[in-house]
PDB file of C-alpha atoms in Angstrom:
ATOM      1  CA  UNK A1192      -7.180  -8.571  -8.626  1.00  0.00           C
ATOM      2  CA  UNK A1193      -7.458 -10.117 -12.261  1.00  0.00           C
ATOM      3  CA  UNK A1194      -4.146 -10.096 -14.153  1.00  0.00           C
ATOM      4  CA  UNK A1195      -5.529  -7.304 -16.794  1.00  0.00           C
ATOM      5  CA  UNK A1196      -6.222  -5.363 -13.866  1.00  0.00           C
ATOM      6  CA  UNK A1197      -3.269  -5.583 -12.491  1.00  0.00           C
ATOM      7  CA  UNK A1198      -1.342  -4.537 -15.907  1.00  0.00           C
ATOM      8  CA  UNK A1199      -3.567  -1.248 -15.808  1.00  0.00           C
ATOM      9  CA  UNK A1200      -2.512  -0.849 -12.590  1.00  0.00           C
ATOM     10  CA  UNK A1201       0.983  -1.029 -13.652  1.00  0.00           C
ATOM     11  CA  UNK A1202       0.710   1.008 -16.378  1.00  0.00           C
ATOM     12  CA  UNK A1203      -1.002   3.875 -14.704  1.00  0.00           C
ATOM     13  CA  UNK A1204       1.810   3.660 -12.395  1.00  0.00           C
ATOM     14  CA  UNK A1205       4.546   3.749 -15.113  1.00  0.00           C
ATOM     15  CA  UNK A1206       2.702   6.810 -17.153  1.00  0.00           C
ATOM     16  CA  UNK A1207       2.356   8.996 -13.963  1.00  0.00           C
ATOM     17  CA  UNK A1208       6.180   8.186 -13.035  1.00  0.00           C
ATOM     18  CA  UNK A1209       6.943   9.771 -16.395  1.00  0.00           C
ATOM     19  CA  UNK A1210       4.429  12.255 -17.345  1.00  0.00           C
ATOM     20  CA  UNK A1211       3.818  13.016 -13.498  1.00  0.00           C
ATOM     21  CA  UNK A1212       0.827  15.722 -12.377  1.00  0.00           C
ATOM     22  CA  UNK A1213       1.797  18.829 -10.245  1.00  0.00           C
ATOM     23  CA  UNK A1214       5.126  18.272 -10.191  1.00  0.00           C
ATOM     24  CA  UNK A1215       6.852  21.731  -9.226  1.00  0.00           C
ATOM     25  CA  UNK A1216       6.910  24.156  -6.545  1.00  0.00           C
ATOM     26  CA  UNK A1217       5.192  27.272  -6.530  1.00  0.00           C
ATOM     27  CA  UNK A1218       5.582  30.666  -4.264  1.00  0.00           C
ATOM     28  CA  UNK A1219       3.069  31.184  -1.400  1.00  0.00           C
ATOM     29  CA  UNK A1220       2.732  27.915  -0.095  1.00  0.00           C
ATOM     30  CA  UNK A1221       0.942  27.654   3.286  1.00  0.00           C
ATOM     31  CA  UNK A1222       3.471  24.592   4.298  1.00  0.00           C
ATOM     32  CA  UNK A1223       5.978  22.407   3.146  1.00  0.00           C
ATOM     33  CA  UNK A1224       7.962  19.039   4.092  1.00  0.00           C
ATOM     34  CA  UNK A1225      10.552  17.297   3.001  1.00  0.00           C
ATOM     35  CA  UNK A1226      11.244  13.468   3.324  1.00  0.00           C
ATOM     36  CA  UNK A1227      13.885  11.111   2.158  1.00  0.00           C
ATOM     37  CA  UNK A1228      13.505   7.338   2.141  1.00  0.00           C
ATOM     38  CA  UNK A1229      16.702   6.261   3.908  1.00  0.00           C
ATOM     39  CA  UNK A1230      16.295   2.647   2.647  1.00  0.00           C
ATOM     40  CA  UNK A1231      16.326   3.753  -1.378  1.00  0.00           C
ATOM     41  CA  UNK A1232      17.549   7.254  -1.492  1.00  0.00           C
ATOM     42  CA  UNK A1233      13.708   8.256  -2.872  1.00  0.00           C
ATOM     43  CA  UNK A1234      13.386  12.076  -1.787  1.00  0.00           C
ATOM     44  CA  UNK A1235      10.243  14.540  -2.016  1.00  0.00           C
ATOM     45  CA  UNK A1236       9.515  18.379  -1.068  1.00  0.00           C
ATOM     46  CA  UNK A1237       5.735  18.451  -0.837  1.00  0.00           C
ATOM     47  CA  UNK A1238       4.034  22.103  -0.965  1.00  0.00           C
ATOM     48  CA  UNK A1239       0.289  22.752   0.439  1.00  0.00           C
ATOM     49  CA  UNK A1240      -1.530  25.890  -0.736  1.00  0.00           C
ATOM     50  CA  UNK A1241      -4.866  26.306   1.128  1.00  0.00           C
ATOM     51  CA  UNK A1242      -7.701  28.352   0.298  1.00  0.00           C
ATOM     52  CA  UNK A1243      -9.339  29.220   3.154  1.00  0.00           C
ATOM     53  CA  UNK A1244     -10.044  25.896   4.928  1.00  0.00           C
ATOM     54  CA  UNK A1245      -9.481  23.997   1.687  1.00  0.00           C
ATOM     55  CA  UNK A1246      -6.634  22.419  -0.187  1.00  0.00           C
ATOM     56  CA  UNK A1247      -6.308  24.626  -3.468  1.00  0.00           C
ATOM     57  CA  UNK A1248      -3.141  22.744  -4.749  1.00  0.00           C
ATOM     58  CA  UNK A1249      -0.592  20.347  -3.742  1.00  0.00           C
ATOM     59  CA  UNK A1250       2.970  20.622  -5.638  1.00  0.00           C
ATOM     60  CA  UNK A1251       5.968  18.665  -4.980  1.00  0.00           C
ATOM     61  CA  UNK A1252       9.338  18.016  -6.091  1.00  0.00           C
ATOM     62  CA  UNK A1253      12.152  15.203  -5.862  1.00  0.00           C
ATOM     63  CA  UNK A1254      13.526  12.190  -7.290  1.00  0.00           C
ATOM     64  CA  UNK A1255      13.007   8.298  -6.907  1.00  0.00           C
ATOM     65  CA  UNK A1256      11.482   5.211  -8.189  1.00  0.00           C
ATOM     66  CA  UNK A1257       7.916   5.188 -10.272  1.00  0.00           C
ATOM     67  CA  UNK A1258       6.178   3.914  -7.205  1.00  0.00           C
ATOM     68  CA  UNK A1259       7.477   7.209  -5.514  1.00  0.00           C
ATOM     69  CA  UNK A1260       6.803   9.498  -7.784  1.00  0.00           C
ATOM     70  CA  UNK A1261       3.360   7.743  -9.279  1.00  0.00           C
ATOM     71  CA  UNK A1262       1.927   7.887  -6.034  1.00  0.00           C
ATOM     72  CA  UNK A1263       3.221  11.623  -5.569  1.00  0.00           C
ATOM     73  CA  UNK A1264       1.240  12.569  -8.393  1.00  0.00           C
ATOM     74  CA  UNK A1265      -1.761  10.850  -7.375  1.00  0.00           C
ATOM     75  CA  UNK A1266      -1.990  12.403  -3.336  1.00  0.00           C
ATOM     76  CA  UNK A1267      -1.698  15.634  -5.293  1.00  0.00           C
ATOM     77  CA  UNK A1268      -4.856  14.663  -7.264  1.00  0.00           C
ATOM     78  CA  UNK A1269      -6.708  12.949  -4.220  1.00  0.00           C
ATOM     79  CA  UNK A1270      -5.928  16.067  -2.337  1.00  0.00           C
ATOM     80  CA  UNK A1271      -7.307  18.919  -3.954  1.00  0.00           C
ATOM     81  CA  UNK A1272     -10.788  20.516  -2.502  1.00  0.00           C
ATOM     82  CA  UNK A1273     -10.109  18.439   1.128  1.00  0.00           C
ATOM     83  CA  UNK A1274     -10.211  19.984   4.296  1.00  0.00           C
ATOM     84  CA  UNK A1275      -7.134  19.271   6.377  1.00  0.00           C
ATOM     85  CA  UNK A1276      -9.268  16.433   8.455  1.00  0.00           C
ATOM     86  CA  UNK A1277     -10.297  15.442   5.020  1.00  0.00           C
ATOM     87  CA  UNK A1278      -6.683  15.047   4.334  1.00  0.00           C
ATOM     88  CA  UNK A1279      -5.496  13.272   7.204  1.00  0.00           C
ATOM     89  CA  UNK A1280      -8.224  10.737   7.113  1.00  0.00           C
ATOM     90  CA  UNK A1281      -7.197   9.524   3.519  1.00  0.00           C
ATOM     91  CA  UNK A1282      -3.972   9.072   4.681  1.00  0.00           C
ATOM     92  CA  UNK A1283      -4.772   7.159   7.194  1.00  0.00           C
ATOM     93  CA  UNK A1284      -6.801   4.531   4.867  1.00  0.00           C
ATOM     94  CA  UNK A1285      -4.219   4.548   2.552  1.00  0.00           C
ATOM     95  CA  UNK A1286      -1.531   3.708   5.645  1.00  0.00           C
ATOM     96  CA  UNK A1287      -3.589   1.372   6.480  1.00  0.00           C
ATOM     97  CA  UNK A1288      -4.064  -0.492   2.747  1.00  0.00           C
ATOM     98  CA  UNK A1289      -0.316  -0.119   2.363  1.00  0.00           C
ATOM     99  CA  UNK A1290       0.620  -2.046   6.003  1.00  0.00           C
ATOM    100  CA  UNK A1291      -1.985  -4.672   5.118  1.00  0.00           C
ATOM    101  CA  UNK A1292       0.269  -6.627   3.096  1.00  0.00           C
ATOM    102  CA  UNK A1293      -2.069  -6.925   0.595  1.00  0.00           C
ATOM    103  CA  UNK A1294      -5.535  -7.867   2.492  1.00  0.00           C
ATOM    104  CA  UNK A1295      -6.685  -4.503   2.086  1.00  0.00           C
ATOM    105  CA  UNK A1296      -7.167  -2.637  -1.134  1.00  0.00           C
ATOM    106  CA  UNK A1297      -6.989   1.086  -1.242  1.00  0.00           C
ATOM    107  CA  UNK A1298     -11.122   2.379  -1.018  1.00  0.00           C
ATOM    108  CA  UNK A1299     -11.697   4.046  -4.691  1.00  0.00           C
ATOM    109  CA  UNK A1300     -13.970   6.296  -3.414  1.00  0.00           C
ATOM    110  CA  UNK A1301     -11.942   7.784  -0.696  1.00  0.00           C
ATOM    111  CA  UNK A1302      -8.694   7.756  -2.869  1.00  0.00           C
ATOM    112  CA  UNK A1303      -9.192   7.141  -6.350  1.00  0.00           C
ATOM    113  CA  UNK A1304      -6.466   6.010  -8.156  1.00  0.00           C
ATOM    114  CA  UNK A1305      -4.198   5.491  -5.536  1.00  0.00           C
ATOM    115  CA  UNK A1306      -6.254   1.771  -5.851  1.00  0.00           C
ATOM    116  CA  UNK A1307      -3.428   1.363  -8.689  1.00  0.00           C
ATOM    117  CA  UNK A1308      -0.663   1.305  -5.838  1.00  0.00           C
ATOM    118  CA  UNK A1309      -2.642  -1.657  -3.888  1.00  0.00           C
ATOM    119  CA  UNK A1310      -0.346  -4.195  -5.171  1.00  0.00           C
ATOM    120  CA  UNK A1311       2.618  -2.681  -3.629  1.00  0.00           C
ATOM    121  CA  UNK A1312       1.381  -3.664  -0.024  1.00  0.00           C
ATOM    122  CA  UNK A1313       2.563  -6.902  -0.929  1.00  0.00           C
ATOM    123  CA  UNK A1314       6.136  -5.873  -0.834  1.00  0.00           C
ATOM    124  CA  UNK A1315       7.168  -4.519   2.362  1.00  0.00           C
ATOM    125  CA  UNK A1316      10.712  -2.953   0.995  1.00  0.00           C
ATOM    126  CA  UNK A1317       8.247  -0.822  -1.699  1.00  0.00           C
ATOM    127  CA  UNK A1318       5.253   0.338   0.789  1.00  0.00           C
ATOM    128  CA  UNK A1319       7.974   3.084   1.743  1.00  0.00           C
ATOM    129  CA  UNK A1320       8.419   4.301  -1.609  1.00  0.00           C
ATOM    130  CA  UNK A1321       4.108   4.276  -1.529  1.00  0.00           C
ATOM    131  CA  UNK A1322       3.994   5.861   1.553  1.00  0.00           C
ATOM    132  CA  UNK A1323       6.559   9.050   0.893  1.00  0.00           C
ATOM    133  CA  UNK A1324       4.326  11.645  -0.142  1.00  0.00           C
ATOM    134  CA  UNK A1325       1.800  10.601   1.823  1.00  0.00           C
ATOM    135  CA  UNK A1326       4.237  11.057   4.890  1.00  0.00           C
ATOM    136  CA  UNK A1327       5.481  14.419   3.370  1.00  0.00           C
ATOM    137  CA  UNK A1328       1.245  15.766   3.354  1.00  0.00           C
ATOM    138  CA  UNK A1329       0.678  14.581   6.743  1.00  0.00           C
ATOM    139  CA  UNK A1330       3.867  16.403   8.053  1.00  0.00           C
ATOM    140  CA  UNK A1331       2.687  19.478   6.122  1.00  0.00           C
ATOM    141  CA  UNK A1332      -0.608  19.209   6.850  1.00  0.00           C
ATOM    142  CA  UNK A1333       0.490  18.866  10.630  1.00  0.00           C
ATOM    143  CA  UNK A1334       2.450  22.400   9.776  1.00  0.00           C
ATOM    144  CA  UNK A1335      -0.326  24.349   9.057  1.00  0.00           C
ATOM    145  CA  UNK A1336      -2.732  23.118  11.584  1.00  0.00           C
ATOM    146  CA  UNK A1337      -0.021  24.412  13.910  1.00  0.00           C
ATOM    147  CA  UNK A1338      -0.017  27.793  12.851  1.00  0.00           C
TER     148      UNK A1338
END
């Protein structure tokens, strides 16, 4: 990744952390979760409201570091209009980019900007912080198909 690209990255990452998209829970969600990262106190509560077998909206809520919350805010983008499978499959390429320690960037097709958060599977102690919402989805997610 060039050095310019990288700085975009980064400041995609800081922008979302402060100005951060569909942060807030709403009534009537079809599931929830809630997940802490132990190692840095980072914290989420992750809403999914379906519409028939679609993802209408994801919301969330919590409090952590600008990986955290940037990458929050961008699941709750990639999200919207999926099918559960749909879902679960981007999480699993985005797992999978984040455990890579960097030999793997995120597919921009399948998850859009959450390419911007490729760097961080260089840093092992930070792919948690990545990872949170994600984790908090696929335990929702998980929710409803149980139901």
């Amino acid at each position: 990744m060039s050095d310019a690209m990288g700085s975009l990255y980064q400041e995609l990452i800081l922008d979302l952390s402060r100005y951060p998209r569909n942060k807030g829970l709403q009534d009537g969600a079809d599931a929830s979760a809630h997940e802490i990262n132990p190692t840095c106190g980072d914290e989420i509560t992750l809403q999914v409201h379906l519409e028939g077998e679609r993802i209408r909206a994801v919301r969330w809520a919590g409090d952590g570091c600008a990986i955290s919350q940037a990458s929050a805010s961008i699941l709750t983008d990639v999200a919207v209009g999926l099918t559960l499978s749909e879902l679960q499959e981007r999480i699993e390429a985005f797992r999978t980019a984040m455990r890579s320690r960097g030999k793997i960037q995120p597919d921009e097709e399948l998850l859009g900007d959450a390419v911007a958060l490729g760097g961080v599977s260089r840093y092992p102690a930070r792919v948690k912080c990545a990872m949170l919402a994600w984790v908090a989805a696929e335990s929702a997610a998980s929710r409803v198909a149980a139901v």
